[in-house]
Amino acid sequence: MARGGKGPSLTVDVAVISVRDGTLGTLLVRRAAGLAALPGGAVGLDEPLEDAAARALLTEAGLRDVFLEQLYTFGAPGRDPRARVVTVAYYALVDGRRFDAIDRAATPVLTARIEVPWEGEAGGPVRALDEAGARLPLALDHADILGTAVKRIRGKLDYTPIGFQLLPERFTLRQLRQVHETVLGRPLNKDSFRRRMLASGQLERTDERQQGVDHRPAALYRFGRRSAV
Amino acid sequence: MARGGKGPSLTVDVAVISVRDGTLGTLLVRRAAGLAALPGGAVGLDEPLEDAAARALLTEAGLRDVFLEQLYTFGAPGRDPRARVVTVAYYALVDGRRFDAIDRAATPVLTARIEVPWEGEAGGPVRALDEAGARLPLALDHADILGTAVKRIRGKLDYTPIGFQLLPERFTLRQLRQVHETVLGRPLNKDSFRRRMLASGQLERTDERQQGVDHRPAALYRFGRRSAV
DNA sequence: TGAATAGTGTCTATAAGACAATATCCC
DNA sequence: GGGATATTGTCTTATAGACACTATTCA
């Protein structure tokens, strides 16, 4: 961790966000001291920041080709007691079902549930819970980074259709709404959500329908190139 | 510029944004090679990032106590041809009249007009023009940083009253609207802007009125603590 | 047929845009 | 008074929420 330079060291960390069963989830790795941490690592001397984030996702979490966007840079002098480390945080949005496909032997990741103790876009740290509901202590300021990611995504949902990044390629309007509700942490009006999404021109109706449900199957949609205006 | 460490060096840069006479303005400093650059500098080993940005503003531009918020971190390997330098960019919002109060002898800043060659929130680099309207070549990726700042502020205006940071403490609704129009680069509906602002509960009407205009003087408002809900 | 959700249409409440009518100030 | 903008109020239009009704699937 020691470096010869005069300035702070630089790392990247990735807050992986997914939605499963109506709750927010994330991916963590075990670090020393029994703490869980975001996937991340040092930035190579000639490596683009986003490449470093993608590399951490691949080597530490076994994930590739995910939506990845810069979040915020955390640099409080005391955030890492061992040395001055500034980290450029990214967030990734992943279809929750991809968590199941990760080779746990090759990459011993932890899947955790995120509990958001604030409403709206108030912000603040969040809690990570394991499958049994026990609290997972997070390293450094990683609870703040995850909280910042949730806050950012909540804000983006209002004017951007990033919800589909959390779903498989084809999905129903109900699934999309439930993803939005899970991210926002509040119920949405069914009718107006439907109208708004269909009016946005971003959804493309496929001629397939939902399978294996015990009621009228919904039409499957996918996100298409922005169609008009 | 050379460092002994294995990782990138770290700096901060500040995009100072102001509004004067219906145009966007910024503050630049002269650097080698006749280029103009954003105020900025290296981050101290134990210095918080925002402190480094505030320090650069004070020493290079003579500005203190301004609204300052983190913008984005720029770290493309080729952005500085001399060495790998990652910069955490901040943006500052300043009442344009404060540009006139800067001691030009102590801090030889340049005031420039910003020309935005794109609409809405498309994004991309902007141009800096001097008082005579001549183009000021910008160092490194500073045109991108300024562009990112304009884009961010445009987005924030839709749901946050940051406009008042660009005005003196007391202002009229017309001044506030013109600031919004300048930032957004498009006209706003006068009536609905007025209603929206008054309904927001963020404006506090003072018992003073505009002075020295050749028509009915408008009431002066100031921003108050969010009052209700 | 019944349970359950999809999908459509209608009515109402709220916010935005357009515009008319006064109200105040300086000259 | 005339010119200019502020301020208030009304009407119209677009959008969101509420709700009723029909459609479609499986058990």
XYZ file of C-alpha atoms (C1' of nucleotides) in Angstrom:
512
model
C 0.000 0.000 0.000
C 2.957 2.288 0.581
C 3.917 4.487 -2.334
C 6.864 6.661 -3.055
C 4.951 9.638 -4.423
C 4.077 12.901 -2.759
C 0.373 12.695 -3.436
C -2.494 10.386 -2.518
C -2.813 6.905 -4.019
C -5.660 6.260 -6.417
C -8.086 3.365 -6.513
C -11.474 2.555 -8.009
C -14.423 0.872 -6.287
C -17.628 -0.374 -7.842
C -21.060 -0.363 -6.223
C -22.858 -3.171 -8.033
C -26.614 -2.682 -7.790
C -29.277 -5.230 -8.665
C -32.911 -5.905 -7.875
C -34.193 -9.286 -6.784
C -37.481 -10.213 -5.183
C -38.366 -6.624 -4.530
C -35.176 -5.756 -2.704
C -31.951 -4.051 -3.672
C -28.881 -6.241 -3.797
C -25.174 -5.814 -4.200
C -21.994 -7.824 -4.637
C -19.218 -7.740 -2.072
C -15.865 -9.410 -1.565
C -14.294 -10.550 1.677
C -11.348 -8.529 2.885
C -9.082 -8.846 5.855
C -10.557 -8.343 9.330
C -13.739 -10.094 8.305
C -15.043 -7.037 6.554
C -16.913 -7.028 3.298
C -15.844 -4.563 0.644
C -16.838 -3.324 -2.772
C -14.954 -4.829 -5.691
C -12.119 -2.476 -6.490
C -8.411 -1.962 -6.741
C -5.559 0.289 -7.691
C -5.537 2.194 -10.956
C -2.748 1.245 -13.315
C -0.349 3.956 -14.398
C -1.653 3.969 -17.947
C -5.081 2.567 -17.330
C -8.287 4.538 -17.927
C -10.379 4.830 -14.771
C -13.350 3.011 -16.222
C -11.113 0.203 -17.442
C -9.811 -0.213 -13.916
C -13.383 -0.446 -12.653
C -14.313 -2.994 -15.309
C -11.196 -4.984 -14.491
C -12.091 -5.087 -10.817
C -15.580 -6.285 -11.702
C -14.192 -9.068 -13.834
C -11.415 -10.311 -11.569
C -13.154 -9.864 -8.256
C -16.770 -10.510 -9.134
C -16.667 -12.450 -12.376
C -18.904 -9.937 -14.133
C -18.333 -8.542 -17.593
C -20.301 -6.319 -19.957
C -22.333 -4.472 -17.386
C -23.617 -0.921 -17.346
C -20.942 1.099 -15.573
C -20.914 4.805 -14.812
C -18.787 7.065 -12.676
C -20.435 7.958 -9.380
C -18.321 10.184 -7.152
C -14.775 10.467 -5.899
C -14.204 9.852 -2.215
C -11.074 11.345 -0.776
C -11.442 12.257 2.893
C -7.957 11.974 4.410
C -9.103 9.592 7.130
C -11.201 7.258 5.030
C -8.477 4.614 4.989
C -6.513 4.550 8.237
C -3.516 2.897 6.621
C -2.714 5.557 4.040
C -4.156 8.400 2.056
C -6.154 6.742 -0.658
C -8.536 8.555 -2.967
C -11.039 6.314 -4.695
C -13.058 7.007 -7.814
C -16.316 5.173 -7.229
C -18.399 3.715 -10.054
C -21.794 2.110 -9.963
C -22.876 -0.855 -12.024
C -26.413 -1.987 -12.799
C -26.895 -5.708 -13.212
C -29.815 -8.035 -13.832
C -30.170 -9.804 -10.484
C -30.370 -13.195 -12.152
C -26.755 -12.838 -13.205
C -25.772 -13.179 -9.567
C -26.806 -16.814 -9.774
C -24.562 -17.455 -12.751
C -21.362 -16.359 -11.050
C -18.808 -19.115 -10.528
C -18.571 -18.965 -6.748
C -15.538 -21.204 -6.649
C -13.497 -18.998 -8.971
C -14.654 -15.724 -7.441
C -15.801 -16.064 -3.846
C -18.209 -13.158 -3.812
C -20.888 -12.367 -1.291
C -24.336 -11.342 -2.394
C -25.930 -8.957 0.037
C -29.231 -7.227 0.467
C -29.153 -3.452 0.754
C -31.259 -1.814 3.418
C -31.826 1.900 2.889
C -32.551 3.710 6.167
C -33.631 6.976 4.566
C -36.365 8.098 2.213
C -36.409 9.896 -1.064
C -33.058 11.350 -1.927
C -31.990 12.261 1.560
C -28.822 10.230 1.233
C -26.490 8.669 3.765
C -24.946 5.272 4.361
C -26.898 2.071 3.799
C -26.657 -1.326 5.475
C -25.638 -4.613 3.887
C -27.340 -7.797 5.086
C -26.402 -11.359 4.224
C -28.844 -14.039 3.047
C -29.818 -14.744 6.654
C -30.521 -11.107 7.368
C -27.419 -10.572 9.494
C -25.574 -7.329 9.137
C -22.385 -7.434 7.080
C -19.826 -4.906 8.338
C -18.445 -2.945 5.422
C -14.881 -1.783 4.980
C -13.892 1.884 5.078
C -16.549 4.243 3.748
C -18.125 1.636 1.507
C -21.515 2.042 3.158
C -21.414 5.678 2.088
C -20.420 4.746 -1.441
C -23.325 2.313 -1.718
C -25.648 4.960 -0.266
C -24.432 7.502 -2.786
C -25.081 5.000 -5.561
C -28.657 4.389 -4.397
C -29.265 8.112 -4.166
C -27.877 8.724 -7.637
C -29.915 5.958 -9.196
C -33.090 7.197 -7.524
C -32.469 10.596 -9.007
C -31.757 9.218 -12.449
C -34.901 7.117 -12.560
C -36.986 10.258 -12.703
C -35.720 11.231 -16.099
C -33.847 8.255 -17.481
C -34.942 4.708 -18.219
C -32.004 3.014 -16.536
C -34.403 0.549 -14.962
C -34.000 -1.815 -17.862
C -30.352 -2.323 -16.995
C -31.614 -4.204 -13.964
C -33.807 -6.547 -15.982
C -33.317 -9.260 -18.588
C -33.581 -8.163 -22.195
C -37.318 -8.800 -22.399
C -39.584 -7.817 -19.557
C -43.138 -6.887 -18.752
C -44.334 -3.460 -17.730
C -45.125 -4.844 -14.305
C -41.551 -6.053 -13.854
C -40.259 -2.675 -14.924
C -42.535 -0.894 -12.511
C -41.557 -3.194 -9.662
C -37.899 -2.480 -10.360
C -38.608 1.229 -10.211
C -40.538 0.794 -6.990
C -37.742 -1.204 -5.415
C -35.136 1.348 -6.354
C -37.247 4.291 -5.250
C -38.443 2.569 -2.113
C -42.035 3.650 -2.651
C -45.062 2.477 -4.634
C -45.799 4.032 -8.002
C -49.136 4.614 -9.649
C -49.729 1.678 -11.942
C -51.731 3.488 -14.588
C -49.626 6.539 -14.932
C -46.407 4.521 -14.895
C -47.715 2.498 -17.788
C -48.775 5.581 -19.711
C -45.534 7.377 -19.083
C -43.392 4.450 -20.188
C -45.399 3.768 -23.328
C -45.482 7.472 -24.181
C -41.713 7.765 -23.766
C -41.223 5.921 -27.018
C -38.335 3.981 -25.539
C -40.160 0.701 -25.187
C -40.496 -1.634 -28.078
C -43.246 -4.203 -27.872
C -42.226 -7.674 -28.952
C -44.744 -10.200 -30.211
C -43.890 -12.487 -27.353
C -45.812 -12.776 -24.134
C -45.076 -13.845 -20.623
C -44.929 -17.623 -20.039
C -46.050 -19.834 -17.192
C -48.152 -17.448 -15.172
C -51.566 -18.392 -13.873
C -53.295 -15.367 -15.312
C -53.443 -13.391 -18.502
C -49.850 -13.151 -19.730
C -48.439 -9.681 -20.241
C -46.726 -8.529 -23.388
C -42.942 -8.533 -23.309
C -41.132 -5.325 -24.134
C -37.536 -4.447 -24.755
C -35.755 -1.138 -24.801
C -35.259 0.221 -28.251
C -33.277 3.027 -29.751
C -35.031 6.290 -28.957
C -37.593 6.470 -31.705
C -38.618 10.068 -32.240
C -38.329 13.860 -31.786
C 5.344 17.059 -12.258
C 7.355 13.867 -11.953
C 6.497 11.649 -9.022
C 8.034 8.615 -7.515
C 4.832 6.614 -7.029
C 3.465 3.806 -9.101
C 0.073 5.341 -9.664
C -1.306 8.447 -11.351
C -0.832 11.904 -9.825
C -3.874 13.657 -8.479
C -5.007 17.237 -9.004
C -8.173 19.280 -8.680
C -9.573 21.799 -11.173
C -12.446 24.211 -10.685
C -14.908 25.318 -13.346
C -16.083 28.697 -12.071
C -19.446 29.575 -13.569
C -21.156 32.946 -13.463
C -23.835 34.811 -15.356
C -23.393 38.369 -16.605
C -25.405 40.302 -19.160
C -27.241 37.224 -20.276
C -24.153 35.162 -20.995
C -22.262 32.493 -19.131
C -18.846 33.439 -17.867
C -15.884 31.731 -16.277
C -12.536 32.522 -14.694
C -9.279 31.283 -16.182
C -5.601 31.599 -15.441
C -2.751 31.904 -17.910
C -0.496 28.903 -18.197
C 2.605 28.194 -20.229
C 2.278 28.022 -23.986
C -0.219 30.859 -23.981
C -3.034 28.599 -22.965
C -5.745 29.471 -20.523
C -6.570 26.951 -17.823
C -9.024 26.368 -15.020
C -7.807 27.281 -11.549
C -6.411 24.114 -10.002
C -3.448 22.320 -8.576
C -2.075 19.262 -6.882
C -3.831 17.687 -3.925
C -1.821 17.739 -0.703
C -1.053 14.415 0.934
C -3.374 15.098 3.849
C -5.664 17.594 2.226
C -9.370 16.941 1.604
C -10.257 17.211 -2.076
C -12.692 20.059 -1.580
C -10.137 21.958 0.471
C -7.674 21.655 -2.380
C -10.294 23.071 -4.752
C -11.080 25.956 -2.394
C -7.387 26.636 -2.006
C -6.902 26.807 -5.750
C -9.806 29.234 -6.010
C -8.317 31.477 -3.371
C -4.699 31.499 -4.484
C -5.286 31.492 -8.218
C -8.497 33.441 -8.544
C -8.795 35.424 -5.347
C -12.224 33.973 -4.592
C -13.378 32.698 -1.222
C -16.666 31.489 0.211
C -18.240 30.316 -2.988
C -20.621 27.470 -3.678
C -18.433 24.509 -4.593
C -19.472 20.998 -5.528
C -17.726 17.993 -6.984
C -18.371 17.543 -10.687
C -16.586 14.574 -12.217
C -13.178 12.955 -12.243
C -11.240 13.098 -15.497
C -8.549 10.523 -15.898
C -7.986 9.560 -19.529
C -4.340 8.469 -19.803
C -3.586 10.930 -22.584
C -5.284 13.992 -21.135
C -1.986 15.483 -20.033
C 0.836 14.630 -22.456
C 3.512 15.202 -19.836
C 2.417 12.608 -17.299
C -0.519 10.581 -16.094
C -2.576 13.027 -14.099
C -6.071 12.328 -12.823
C -8.034 15.425 -11.887
C -11.075 15.695 -9.660
C -13.072 18.535 -11.180
C -15.301 20.811 -9.116
C -17.670 23.516 -10.227
C -18.247 26.801 -8.451
C -21.185 29.167 -8.822
C -20.415 32.841 -8.374
C -22.336 36.083 -8.614
C -20.919 37.661 -11.762
C -20.436 41.005 -10.028
C -17.741 39.454 -7.887
C -15.557 39.175 -10.955
C -15.204 42.956 -10.862
C -14.012 42.921 -7.275
C -11.057 40.657 -7.899
C -7.648 42.278 -7.376
C -6.248 41.783 -10.859
C -2.754 42.805 -9.796
C -2.551 40.158 -7.090
C -4.227 37.438 -9.117
C -3.913 37.928 -12.874
C -7.064 36.079 -13.881
C -8.836 36.137 -17.189
C -12.590 36.481 -17.356
C -14.023 34.670 -20.318
C -17.382 34.219 -21.913
C -18.568 30.654 -22.393
C -20.113 29.690 -25.698
C -22.105 26.487 -25.631
C -22.292 24.850 -29.073
C -24.942 22.298 -28.113
C -28.504 22.379 -26.877
C -30.261 20.936 -23.896
C -28.133 18.428 -22.093
C -26.381 16.971 -25.074
C -22.990 17.759 -23.604
C -19.560 18.197 -25.121
C -16.795 20.784 -24.956
C -17.557 24.501 -24.872
C -15.583 27.474 -26.142
C -14.042 30.273 -24.128
C -13.996 33.777 -25.609
C -12.177 36.809 -24.256
C -13.754 40.241 -23.800
C -13.169 41.043 -27.454
C -14.834 37.849 -28.569
C -11.614 36.116 -29.608
C -11.280 32.443 -28.883
C -9.143 31.527 -25.880
C -7.390 28.200 -26.376
C -7.841 26.052 -23.291
C -5.295 23.735 -21.752
C -5.698 19.959 -21.742
C -9.306 18.786 -21.513
C -10.498 21.927 -19.772
C -13.054 22.658 -22.479
C -14.607 19.290 -21.667
C -14.583 20.031 -17.953
C -16.353 23.343 -18.504
C -18.841 21.621 -20.790
C -19.520 18.975 -18.190
C -20.116 21.718 -15.638
C -22.644 23.489 -17.863
C -24.414 20.220 -18.535
C -24.558 19.374 -14.848
C -25.887 22.788 -13.868
C -28.543 22.646 -16.578
C -29.696 19.347 -15.170
C -29.728 20.601 -11.614
C -31.769 23.676 -12.426
C -34.756 21.499 -13.176
C -35.120 20.363 -9.623
C -32.890 22.577 -7.494
C -32.839 26.326 -6.960
C -29.101 26.731 -7.472
C -29.797 29.801 -9.581
C -29.566 32.053 -6.563
C -25.898 31.152 -6.139
C -25.322 33.161 -9.299
C -27.073 36.268 -7.964
C -26.533 38.780 -5.175
C -28.358 38.065 -1.945
C -31.461 40.008 -2.954
C -32.855 39.726 -6.430
C -36.018 40.068 -8.425
C -37.961 37.237 -10.007
C -37.016 38.605 -13.395
C -33.323 38.426 -12.570
C -33.751 34.876 -11.347
C -35.560 33.894 -14.492
C -32.954 35.491 -16.714
C -30.244 33.577 -14.886
C -32.124 30.362 -15.491
C -32.594 31.244 -19.129
C -28.930 32.016 -19.569
C -27.862 28.769 -17.981
C -30.391 26.708 -19.894
C -29.792 28.517 -23.149
C -33.489 28.846 -23.893
C -36.369 31.131 -22.945
C -38.686 30.174 -20.117
C -42.347 30.918 -19.710
C -42.574 34.030 -17.561
C -45.846 33.220 -15.835
C -45.211 29.638 -15.025
C -41.682 30.361 -13.878
C -43.037 32.913 -11.448
C -45.682 30.551 -10.153
C -43.297 27.660 -9.826
C -40.773 29.684 -7.872
C -43.302 31.228 -5.540
C -44.991 27.864 -4.999
C -41.672 26.224 -4.160
C -41.654 27.981 -0.836
C -37.947 28.652 -1.159
C -38.266 32.332 -1.874
C -38.682 34.820 0.896
C -40.097 38.172 -0.043
C -38.343 41.121 1.539
C -40.065 44.446 2.053
C -37.541 46.122 -0.205
C -38.077 46.871 -3.849
C -35.881 47.358 -6.863
C -34.202 50.769 -7.090
C -33.454 53.051 -9.996
C -35.465 51.472 -12.764
C -37.662 53.497 -15.036
C -40.735 51.417 -14.446
C -42.643 49.840 -11.609
C -39.998 48.373 -9.318
C -40.170 44.664 -8.602
C -40.120 43.183 -5.131
C -36.779 41.821 -3.963
C -36.607 38.236 -2.802
C -34.002 36.172 -1.082
C -33.625 32.454 -0.661
C -34.856 31.204 2.658
C -34.638 27.956 4.501
C -37.071 25.492 2.950
C -40.267 26.345 4.727
C -42.817 23.586 4.554
C -44.215 20.180 3.552
C -66.550 -21.054 -14.057
C -63.462 -18.507 -10.934
C -59.166 -16.245 -9.753
C -55.860 -13.207 -11.178
C -53.667 -9.829 -13.760
C -53.432 -7.319 -18.508
C -55.026 -3.737 -21.042
C -58.382 0.161 -22.399
C -61.294 4.076 -21.613
C -63.186 7.825 -18.843
C -63.485 11.282 -15.303
C -61.185 14.491 -12.117
C -57.455 17.187 -10.044
C -53.309 19.571 -10.716
C -49.632 22.151 -13.138
C -48.166 24.704 -17.362
C -48.967 28.029 -21.069
C -51.537 32.001 -22.944
C -53.362 36.194 -22.212
C -56.121 40.045 -20.284
C -56.547 43.541 -16.677
C -54.684 46.416 -13.218
C -50.948 48.425 -10.365
C -46.707 51.325 -9.805
C -42.921 53.507 -10.799
C -39.956 57.150 -13.586
C -39.950 60.562 -17.028
C -50.143 61.442 -19.003
C -47.014 57.974 -21.450
C -43.874 54.205 -21.299
C -42.469 50.204 -19.129
C -42.652 46.366 -16.252
C -44.884 44.142 -11.985
C -48.561 41.609 -10.206
C -52.966 39.322 -10.144
C -56.572 36.673 -12.145
C -58.864 33.833 -15.710
C -59.135 30.531 -19.378
C -57.205 26.647 -21.934
C -54.383 22.572 -22.400
C -51.492 18.713 -20.971
C -50.448 15.346 -17.546
C -51.115 12.424 -13.340
C -54.119 9.875 -10.314
C -58.409 7.262 -9.546
C -61.387 4.028 -11.021
C -64.506 1.212 -13.889
C -64.810 -2.136 -17.361
C -63.365 -5.683 -20.655
C -59.844 -9.334 -22.095
C -57.125 -13.425 -21.523
C -54.929 -17.033 -19.397
C -54.635 -21.173 -16.109
C -56.573 -24.188 -12.712
